[in-house]
CSV table of C-alpha atoms in Angstrom, one decimal:
chain,number,residue,atom,x,y,z
O,801,MET,CA,0.0,0.0,0.0
O,802,SER,CA,1.0,3.6,-0.5
O,803,ASP,CA,3.0,5.4,2.2
O,804,ALA,CA,0.8,8.5,1.9
O,805,VAL,CA,-1.1,9.2,5.2
O,806,TYR,CA,-3.4,11.9,4.0
O,807,PRO,CA,-5.2,12.4,0.8
O,808,ILE,CA,-3.0,15.3,-0.3
O,809,PRO,CA,-3.0,15.3,-4.2
O,810,SER,CA,0.5,14.6,-5.6
O,811,ARG,CA,0.6,18.0,-7.4
O,812,LEU,CA,0.1,19.8,-4.0
O,813,VAL,CA,2.5,17.9,-1.7
O,814,ASN,CA,5.0,20.8,-1.7
O,815,SER,CA,2.3,23.4,-1.0
O,816,PHE,CA,-0.2,21.7,1.3
O,817,VAL,CA,0.5,22.0,5.0
O,818,PRO,CA,-1.8,20.0,7.2
O,819,ILE,CA,-3.4,21.9,10.1
O,820,GLY,CA,-5.5,20.7,13.0
O,821,GLU,CA,-5.6,17.4,14.8
O,822,ASP,CA,-8.6,15.8,12.8
O,823,ASN,CA,-6.7,14.6,9.7
O,824,SER,CA,-6.7,11.0,8.5
O,825,GLU,CA,-6.7,9.1,5.2
O,826,TYR,CA,-10.3,10.1,4.8
O,827,ARG,CA,-10.0,13.8,5.3
O,828,VAL,CA,-7.2,16.3,5.6
O,829,THR,CA,-7.4,20.1,6.0
O,830,GLY,CA,-4.4,22.3,5.3
O,831,LYS,CA,-3.2,25.8,4.5
O,832,ILE,CA,-1.7,26.3,1.0
O,833,LYS,CA,1.7,27.8,1.1
O,834,CYS,CA,4.1,28.7,-1.7
O,835,GLU,CA,7.4,26.9,-1.8
O,836,CYS,CA,9.0,30.2,-1.1
O,837,GLY,CA,7.2,30.3,2.3
O,838,ASN,CA,4.5,32.9,1.4
O,839,GLU,CA,1.1,32.2,2.7
O,840,LEU,CA,-0.8,35.1,1.1
O,841,LEU,CA,-1.7,34.3,-2.4
O,842,GLU,CA,-3.7,35.7,-5.3
O,843,VAL,CA,-6.7,33.5,-6.2
O,844,TYR,CA,-7.9,33.1,-9.8
O,845,GLU,CA,-10.9,31.1,-11.0
O,846,SER,CA,-12.3,30.0,-14.3
O,847,ASN,CA,-15.3,28.0,-15.6
O,848,GLU,CA,-17.4,28.8,-12.5
O,849,ARG,CA,-14.6,27.7,-10.1
O,850,GLN,CA,-14.0,24.4,-12.0
O,851,LEU,CA,-10.4,25.7,-12.3
O,852,VAL,CA,-8.7,27.4,-9.4
O,853,LYS,CA,-5.1,28.6,-9.4
O,854,LEU,CA,-3.1,30.6,-7.0
O,855,ILE,CA,-0.2,32.9,-7.7
O,856,CYS,CA,2.4,33.9,-5.1
O,857,ASN,CA,2.7,37.7,-5.0
O,858,LYS,CA,6.3,37.3,-3.7
O,859,CYS,CA,7.9,34.9,-6.2
O,860,GLY,CA,5.3,34.6,-9.0
O,861,LYS,CA,5.0,30.9,-8.7
O,862,GLU,CA,1.6,29.4,-9.9
O,863,ILE,CA,-0.1,26.7,-8.0
O,864,MET,CA,-2.9,24.9,-9.7
O,865,LEU,CA,-5.1,24.2,-6.7
O,866,PHE,CA,-8.0,22.5,-8.5
O,867,ASP,CA,-8.8,21.4,-12.0
O,868,ALA,CA,-12.2,19.6,-12.1
O,869,GLY,CA,-11.1,18.0,-15.5
O,870,LYS,CA,-8.1,16.3,-14.0
O,871,ASP,CA,-8.7,16.1,-10.2
O,872,GLY,CA,-10.8,14.1,-7.9
O,873,TRP,CA,-12.7,11.0,-8.9
O,874,ASP,CA,-14.4,12.3,-12.0
O,875,GLY,CA,-11.4,14.1,-13.4
O,876,PHE,CA,-8.6,11.8,-12.3
O,877,VAL,CA,-10.2,8.3,-12.3
O,878,CYS,CA,-13.1,8.8,-14.9
O,879,LYS,CA,-11.2,11.2,-17.1
O,880,MET,CA,-14.3,13.4,-17.4
O,881,ASP,CA,-12.7,16.6,-18.7
O,882,HIS,CA,-15.4,19.0,-20.0
O,883,ILE,CA,-13.6,22.2,-19.1
O,884,ASP,CA,-13.4,25.0,-21.6
O,885,ARG,CA,-9.7,25.9,-21.2
O,886,LYS,CA,-10.0,28.9,-23.4
O,887,MET,CA,-12.2,30.7,-20.8
O,888,PRO,CA,-10.2,33.4,-19.0
O,889,PHE,CA,-9.3,33.3,-15.4
O,890,ASN,CA,-10.8,36.0,-13.1
O,891,LYS,CA,-8.9,37.3,-10.1
O,892,VAL,CA,-10.9,37.0,-6.8
O,893,ILE,CA,-11.2,40.3,-5.0
O,894,CYS,CA,-12.4,40.7,-1.5
O,895,SER,CA,-15.9,42.2,-1.4
O,896,HIS,CA,-15.1,44.0,1.9
O,897,CYS,CA,-11.8,45.7,1.3
O,898,ASP,CA,-10.8,45.1,-2.4
O,899,SER,CA,-7.7,43.2,-1.5
O,900,SER,CA,-6.6,40.3,-3.8
O,901,LEU,CA,-4.4,38.4,-1.2
O,902,TYR,CA,-5.8,35.5,0.6
O,903,SER,CA,-4.8,32.8,3.0
O,904,VAL,CA,-6.2,29.6,1.5
O,905,ILE,CA,-7.5,26.7,3.6
O,906,THR,CA,-8.4,23.5,1.7
O,907,SER,CA,-10.0,20.3,2.9
O,908,ILE,CA,-9.8,17.1,0.8
O,909,TYR,CA,-12.1,14.1,1.5
O,910,SER,CA,-11.3,10.6,0.3
O,911,GLN,CA,-12.9,7.2,0.3
O,912,GLY,CA,-9.5,5.9,1.5
O,913,LYS,CA,-6.8,3.7,0.1
O,914,GLN,CA,-8.6,0.4,0.2
O,915,ASP,CA,-11.6,1.7,-1.6
O,916,PHE,CA,-9.3,3.2,-4.4
O,917,TYR,CA,-7.5,-0.2,-4.6
O,918,ASP,CA,-10.7,-2.1,-4.8
O,919,GLU,CA,-12.3,0.2,-7.4
O,920,CYS,CA,-9.3,1.2,-9.5
O,921,VAL,CA,-6.0,-0.6,-9.0
O,922,SER,CA,-7.4,-4.1,-9.0
O,923,ASN,CA,-9.4,-3.4,-12.1
O,924,ASP,CA,-7.2,-1.1,-14.2
O,925,GLU,CA,-3.4,-1.6,-14.5
O,926,SER,CA,-3.1,2.1,-15.4
O,927,PHE,CA,-3.5,3.0,-11.8
O,928,SER,CA,-1.2,2.3,-8.9
O,929,ILE,CA,-2.0,2.5,-5.2
O,930,GLU,CA,0.1,5.7,-4.9
O,931,ASP,CA,-2.7,7.4,-7.1
O,932,TRP,CA,-5.3,7.1,-4.4
O,933,VAL,CA,-4.5,10.7,-3.2
O,934,ASN,CA,-5.6,12.1,-6.6
O,935,GLY,CA,-8.9,10.2,-6.8
O,936,TYR,CA,-10.6,12.1,-3.9
O,937,GLU,CA,-14.3,12.5,-3.5
O,938,TRP,CA,-14.8,16.1,-2.2
O,939,ILE,CA,-12.9,19.4,-2.0
O,940,GLN,CA,-13.6,22.5,0.1
O,941,ILE,CA,-11.7,25.8,-0.3
O,942,THR,CA,-12.1,28.6,2.2
O,943,LEU,CA,-10.5,32.1,1.5
O,944,ASN,CA,-9.4,34.4,4.3
O,945,CYS,CA,-8.6,37.9,3.2
O,946,GLY,CA,-5.1,38.8,4.0
O,947,LYS,CA,-6.0,42.5,4.6
O,948,CYS,CA,-9.3,42.6,6.5
O,949,ASN,CA,-9.5,38.9,7.5
O,950,ALA,CA,-13.0,38.5,6.0
O,951,SER,CA,-13.6,34.8,5.5
O,952,GLU,CA,-15.4,33.2,2.6
O,953,GLU,CA,-16.1,29.8,4.2
O,954,GLN,CA,-16.4,27.0,1.7
O,955,TRP,CA,-15.9,29.4,-1.2
O,956,LEU,CA,-15.7,26.1,-3.2
O,957,ASP,CA,-17.5,23.1,-1.9
O,958,LEU,CA,-17.6,20.5,-4.5
O,959,GLU,CA,-18.2,16.7,-4.7
O,960,THR,CA,-15.8,15.4,-7.4
O,961,MET,CA,-17.5,12.0,-8.0
């Protein structure tokens, strides 16, 4: 079985910092942090939040936080990519103070390693048990304004299967 303890998608392992005491292979909550250490990020969305990317205002690094066509059960396992990738990204601006810098908290929910093995690995040789972290069932994103601390709880709250 995979060594991964939490369902942190492989693309986010260098940016996702688990927080709290209630994390397991079925649910993990964490703060998104740029590899440079910056925790205040610009948020961009496209396709009605089906694509969410973050850009570090210190080093300019882009972090693709969520892509419904490639992430989660439907995107990663079922390959259901119906995203119009020509649509522009829109910068998210705080409605309280017009800031564009956010602290981003993300929760990922998973059916767990054994379920992924039973459903995917044992039936399709293109999957390995290490892939279980990418076939998650639900994602929630909360944005906290870096200037006024206004919170948009569950700014994205999406079942991915």
